[in-house]
PDB file of C-alpha atoms in Angstrom:
ATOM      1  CA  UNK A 165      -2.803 -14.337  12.847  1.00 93.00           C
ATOM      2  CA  UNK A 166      -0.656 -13.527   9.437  1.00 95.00           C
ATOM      3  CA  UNK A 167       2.565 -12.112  10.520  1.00 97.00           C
ATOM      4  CA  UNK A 168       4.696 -10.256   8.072  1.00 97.00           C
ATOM      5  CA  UNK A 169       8.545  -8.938   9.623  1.00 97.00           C
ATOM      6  CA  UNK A 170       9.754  -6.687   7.183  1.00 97.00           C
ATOM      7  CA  UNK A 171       8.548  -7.846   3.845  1.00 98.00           C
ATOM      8  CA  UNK A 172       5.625  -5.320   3.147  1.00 98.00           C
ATOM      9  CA  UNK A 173       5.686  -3.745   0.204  1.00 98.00           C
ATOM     10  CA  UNK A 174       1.948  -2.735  -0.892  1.00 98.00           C
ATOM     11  CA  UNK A 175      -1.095  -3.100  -1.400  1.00 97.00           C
ATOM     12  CA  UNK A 176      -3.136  -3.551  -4.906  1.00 97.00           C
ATOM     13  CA  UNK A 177      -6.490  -1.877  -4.457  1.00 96.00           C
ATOM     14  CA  UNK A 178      -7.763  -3.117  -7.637  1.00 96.00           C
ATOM     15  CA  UNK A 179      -6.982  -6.724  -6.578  1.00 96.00           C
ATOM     16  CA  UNK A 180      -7.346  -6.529  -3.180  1.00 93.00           C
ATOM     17  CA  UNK A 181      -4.212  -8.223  -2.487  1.00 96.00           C
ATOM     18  CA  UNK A 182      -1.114  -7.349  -0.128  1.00 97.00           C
ATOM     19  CA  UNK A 183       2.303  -7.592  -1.945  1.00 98.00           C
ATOM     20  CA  UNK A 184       5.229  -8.470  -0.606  1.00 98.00           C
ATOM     21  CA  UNK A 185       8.828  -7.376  -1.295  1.00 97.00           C
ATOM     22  CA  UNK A 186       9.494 -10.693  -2.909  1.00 97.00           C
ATOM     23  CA  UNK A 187       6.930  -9.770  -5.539  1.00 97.00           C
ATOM     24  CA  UNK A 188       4.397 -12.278  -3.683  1.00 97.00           C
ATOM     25  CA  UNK A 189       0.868 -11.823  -3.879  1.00 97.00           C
ATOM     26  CA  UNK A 190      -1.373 -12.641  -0.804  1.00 95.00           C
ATOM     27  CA  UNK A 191      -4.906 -12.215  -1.538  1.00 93.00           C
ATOM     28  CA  UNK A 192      -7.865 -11.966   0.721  1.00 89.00           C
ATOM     29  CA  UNK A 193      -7.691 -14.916   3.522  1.00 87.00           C
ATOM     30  CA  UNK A 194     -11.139 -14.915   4.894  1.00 87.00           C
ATOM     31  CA  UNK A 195      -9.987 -17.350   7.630  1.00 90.00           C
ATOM     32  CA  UNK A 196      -7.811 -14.258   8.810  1.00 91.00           C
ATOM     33  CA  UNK A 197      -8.641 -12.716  12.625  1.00 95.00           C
ATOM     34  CA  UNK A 198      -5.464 -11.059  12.737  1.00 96.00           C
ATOM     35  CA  UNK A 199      -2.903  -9.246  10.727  1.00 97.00           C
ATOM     36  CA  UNK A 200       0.355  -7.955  11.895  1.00 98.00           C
ATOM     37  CA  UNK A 201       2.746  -6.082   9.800  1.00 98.00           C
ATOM     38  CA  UNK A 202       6.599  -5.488  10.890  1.00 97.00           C
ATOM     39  CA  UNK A 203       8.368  -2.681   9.123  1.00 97.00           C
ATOM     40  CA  UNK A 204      11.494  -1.360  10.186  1.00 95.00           C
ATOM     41  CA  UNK A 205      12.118   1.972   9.662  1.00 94.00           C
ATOM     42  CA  UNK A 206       9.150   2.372   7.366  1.00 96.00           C
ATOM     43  CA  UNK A 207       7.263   5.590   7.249  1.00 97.00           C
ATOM     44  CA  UNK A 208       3.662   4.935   5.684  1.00 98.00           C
ATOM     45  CA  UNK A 209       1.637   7.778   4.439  1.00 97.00           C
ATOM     46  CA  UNK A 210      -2.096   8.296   4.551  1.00 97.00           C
ATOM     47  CA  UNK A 211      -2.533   7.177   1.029  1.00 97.00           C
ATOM     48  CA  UNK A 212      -0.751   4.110   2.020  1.00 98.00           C
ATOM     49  CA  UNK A 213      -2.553   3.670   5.057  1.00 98.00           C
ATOM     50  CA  UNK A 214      -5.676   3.737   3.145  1.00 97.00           C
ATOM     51  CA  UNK A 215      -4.658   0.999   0.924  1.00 97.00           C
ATOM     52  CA  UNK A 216      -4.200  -1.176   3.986  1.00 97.00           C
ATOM     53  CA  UNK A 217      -7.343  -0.089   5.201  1.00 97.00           C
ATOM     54  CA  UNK A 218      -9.025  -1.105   2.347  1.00 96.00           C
ATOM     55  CA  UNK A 219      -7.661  -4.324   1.924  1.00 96.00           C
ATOM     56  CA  UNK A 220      -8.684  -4.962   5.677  1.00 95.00           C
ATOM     57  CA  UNK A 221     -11.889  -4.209   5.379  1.00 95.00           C
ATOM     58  CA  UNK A 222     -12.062  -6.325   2.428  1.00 93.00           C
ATOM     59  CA  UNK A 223     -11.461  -9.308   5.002  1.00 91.00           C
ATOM     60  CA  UNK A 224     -14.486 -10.704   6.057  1.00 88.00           C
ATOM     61  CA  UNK A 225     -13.430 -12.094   9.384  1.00 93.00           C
ATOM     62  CA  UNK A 226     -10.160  -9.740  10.263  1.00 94.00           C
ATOM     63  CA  UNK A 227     -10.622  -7.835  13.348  1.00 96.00           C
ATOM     64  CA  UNK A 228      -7.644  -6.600  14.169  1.00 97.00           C
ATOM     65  CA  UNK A 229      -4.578  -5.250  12.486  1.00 97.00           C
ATOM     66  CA  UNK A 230      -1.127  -4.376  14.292  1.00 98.00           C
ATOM     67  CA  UNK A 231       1.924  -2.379  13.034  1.00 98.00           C
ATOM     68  CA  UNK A 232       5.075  -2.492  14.621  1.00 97.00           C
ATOM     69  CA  UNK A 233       8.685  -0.331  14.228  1.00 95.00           C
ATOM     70  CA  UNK A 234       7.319   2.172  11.782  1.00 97.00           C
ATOM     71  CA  UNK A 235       5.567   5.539  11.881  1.00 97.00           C
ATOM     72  CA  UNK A 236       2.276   6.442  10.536  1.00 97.00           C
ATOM     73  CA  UNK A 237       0.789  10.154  10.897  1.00 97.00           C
ATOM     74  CA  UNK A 238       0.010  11.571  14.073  1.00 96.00           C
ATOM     75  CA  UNK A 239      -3.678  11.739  13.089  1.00 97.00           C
ATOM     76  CA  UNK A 240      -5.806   9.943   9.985  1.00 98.00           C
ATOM     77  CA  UNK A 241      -8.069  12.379   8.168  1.00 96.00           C
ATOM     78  CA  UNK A 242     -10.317   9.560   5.867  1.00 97.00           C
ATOM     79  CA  UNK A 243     -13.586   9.751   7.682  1.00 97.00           C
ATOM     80  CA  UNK A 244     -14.825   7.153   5.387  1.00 97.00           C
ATOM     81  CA  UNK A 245     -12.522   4.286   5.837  1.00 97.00           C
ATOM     82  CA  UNK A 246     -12.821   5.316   9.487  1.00 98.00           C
ATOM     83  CA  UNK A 247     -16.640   4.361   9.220  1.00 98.00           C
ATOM     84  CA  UNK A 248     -15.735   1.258   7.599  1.00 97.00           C
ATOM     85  CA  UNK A 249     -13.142   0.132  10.253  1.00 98.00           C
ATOM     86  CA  UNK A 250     -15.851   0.737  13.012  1.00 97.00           C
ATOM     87  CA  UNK A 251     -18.674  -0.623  11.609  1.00 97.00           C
ATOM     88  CA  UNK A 252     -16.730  -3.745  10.906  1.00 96.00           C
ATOM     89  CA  UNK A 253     -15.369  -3.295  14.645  1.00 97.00           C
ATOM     90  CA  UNK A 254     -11.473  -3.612  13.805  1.00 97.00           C
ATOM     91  CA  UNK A 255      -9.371  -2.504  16.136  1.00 97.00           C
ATOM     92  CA  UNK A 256      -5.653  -0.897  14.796  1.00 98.00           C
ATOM     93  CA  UNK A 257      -3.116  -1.307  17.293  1.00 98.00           C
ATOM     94  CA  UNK A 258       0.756   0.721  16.318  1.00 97.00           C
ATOM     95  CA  UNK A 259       3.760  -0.239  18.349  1.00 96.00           C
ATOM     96  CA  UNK A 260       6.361   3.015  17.129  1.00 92.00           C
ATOM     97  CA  UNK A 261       8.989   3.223  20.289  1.00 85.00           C
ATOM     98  CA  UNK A 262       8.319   1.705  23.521  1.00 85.00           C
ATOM     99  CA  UNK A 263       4.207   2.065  23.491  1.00 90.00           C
ATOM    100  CA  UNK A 264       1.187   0.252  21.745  1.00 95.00           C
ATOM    101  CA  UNK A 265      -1.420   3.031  20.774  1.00 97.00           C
ATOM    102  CA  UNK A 266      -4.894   2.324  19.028  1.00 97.00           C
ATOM    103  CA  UNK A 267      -6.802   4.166  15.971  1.00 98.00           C
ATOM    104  CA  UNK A 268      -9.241   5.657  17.142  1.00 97.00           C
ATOM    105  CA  UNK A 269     -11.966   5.404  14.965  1.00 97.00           C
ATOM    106  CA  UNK A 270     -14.049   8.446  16.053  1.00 96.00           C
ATOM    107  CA  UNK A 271     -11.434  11.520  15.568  1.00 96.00           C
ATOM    108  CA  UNK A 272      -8.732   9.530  13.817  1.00 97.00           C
ATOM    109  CA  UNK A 273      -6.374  10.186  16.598  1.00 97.00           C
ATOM    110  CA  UNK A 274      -4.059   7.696  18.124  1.00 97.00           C
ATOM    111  CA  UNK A 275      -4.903   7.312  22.041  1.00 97.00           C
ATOM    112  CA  UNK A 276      -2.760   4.728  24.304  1.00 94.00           C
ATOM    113  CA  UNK A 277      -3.939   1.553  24.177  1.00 90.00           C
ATOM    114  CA  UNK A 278      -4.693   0.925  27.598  1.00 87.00           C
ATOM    115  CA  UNK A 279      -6.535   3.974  29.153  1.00 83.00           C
ATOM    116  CA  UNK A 280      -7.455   5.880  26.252  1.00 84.00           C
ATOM    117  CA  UNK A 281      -5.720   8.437  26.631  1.00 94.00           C
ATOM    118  CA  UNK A 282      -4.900  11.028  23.255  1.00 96.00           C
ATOM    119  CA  UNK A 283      -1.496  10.963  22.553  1.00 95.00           C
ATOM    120  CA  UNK A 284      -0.804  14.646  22.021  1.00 95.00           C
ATOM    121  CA  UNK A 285       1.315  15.892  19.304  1.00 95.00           C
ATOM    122  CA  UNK A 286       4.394  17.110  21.209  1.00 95.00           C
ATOM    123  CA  UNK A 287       4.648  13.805  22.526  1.00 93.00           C
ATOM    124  CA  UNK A 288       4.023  12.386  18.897  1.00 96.00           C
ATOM    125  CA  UNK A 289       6.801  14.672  17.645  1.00 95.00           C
ATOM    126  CA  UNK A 290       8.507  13.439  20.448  1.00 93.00           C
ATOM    127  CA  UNK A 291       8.132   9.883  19.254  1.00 91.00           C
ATOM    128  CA  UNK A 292       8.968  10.638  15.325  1.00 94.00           C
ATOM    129  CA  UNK A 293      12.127  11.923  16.393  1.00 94.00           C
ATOM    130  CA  UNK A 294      13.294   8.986  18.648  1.00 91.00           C
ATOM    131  CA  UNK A 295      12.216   7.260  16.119  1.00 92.00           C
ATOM    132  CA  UNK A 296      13.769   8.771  13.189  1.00 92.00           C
ATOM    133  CA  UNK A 297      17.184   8.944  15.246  1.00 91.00           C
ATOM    134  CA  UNK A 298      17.717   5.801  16.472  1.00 83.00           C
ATOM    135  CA  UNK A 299      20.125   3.383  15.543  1.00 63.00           C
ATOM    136  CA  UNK A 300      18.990  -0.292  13.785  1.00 62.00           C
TER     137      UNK A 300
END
């Protein structure tokens, strides 16, 4: 497991490398069964999502990824990198506030992670507001 607290920057599709705010380059490990990426305060958008996706799926034996203290949207629309992360069998685990939820790879919807359970968008609103309002 490759745990990075609050030093993800990026991700260079081209290289297929995650960089870190230090300007450090970590390339695909292929030793790697776990990633798990810290960011407080961070809001990622789908594009950036997508990067990460692709650098995961990229990783030969990484199955599964977890992001903690930042916010991702309530859904993700890329049906393709989707396919990928479920054909490769990754799971995507997101700790925002107080709950782990998992990707699910079928509708792109986050569901709790125990139970299954859709976690509706009030309650997602719900979450990006606690989340956006509390203090470091």
């Amino acid at each position: 497991m490759l745990l990075l607290s609050d030093c993800f920057q990026s991700v260079n599709v081209s290289t297929n490398v995650l960089i870190l705010t230090s300007g450090l380059q970590v390339p695909n490990l292929n030793t790697l069964h776990g990633l798990h990426i810290t960011q407080t305060g961070r809001e990622f958008t789908e594009e950036q999502m997508t990067d990460i996706f692709i650098y995961i799926t990229n990783s030969i034996n990484l199955k599964t990824v977890k992001f903690t203290d930042c916010l991702f949207p309530g859904v993700y629309q890329n049906k393709f990198h989707l396919q990928k992360l479920f054909e490769l069998e990754i799971t995507v685990l997101w700790y925002p506030l107080r709950s782990w939820y998992r990707l699910n790879l079928q509708s792109g919807g986050w569901e709790e992670k125990i139970g299954s359970v859709a976690l509706k968008e009030k309650v997602y609103e719900r979450k990006v507001r606690g989340f956006r309002t509390r203090k470091p």
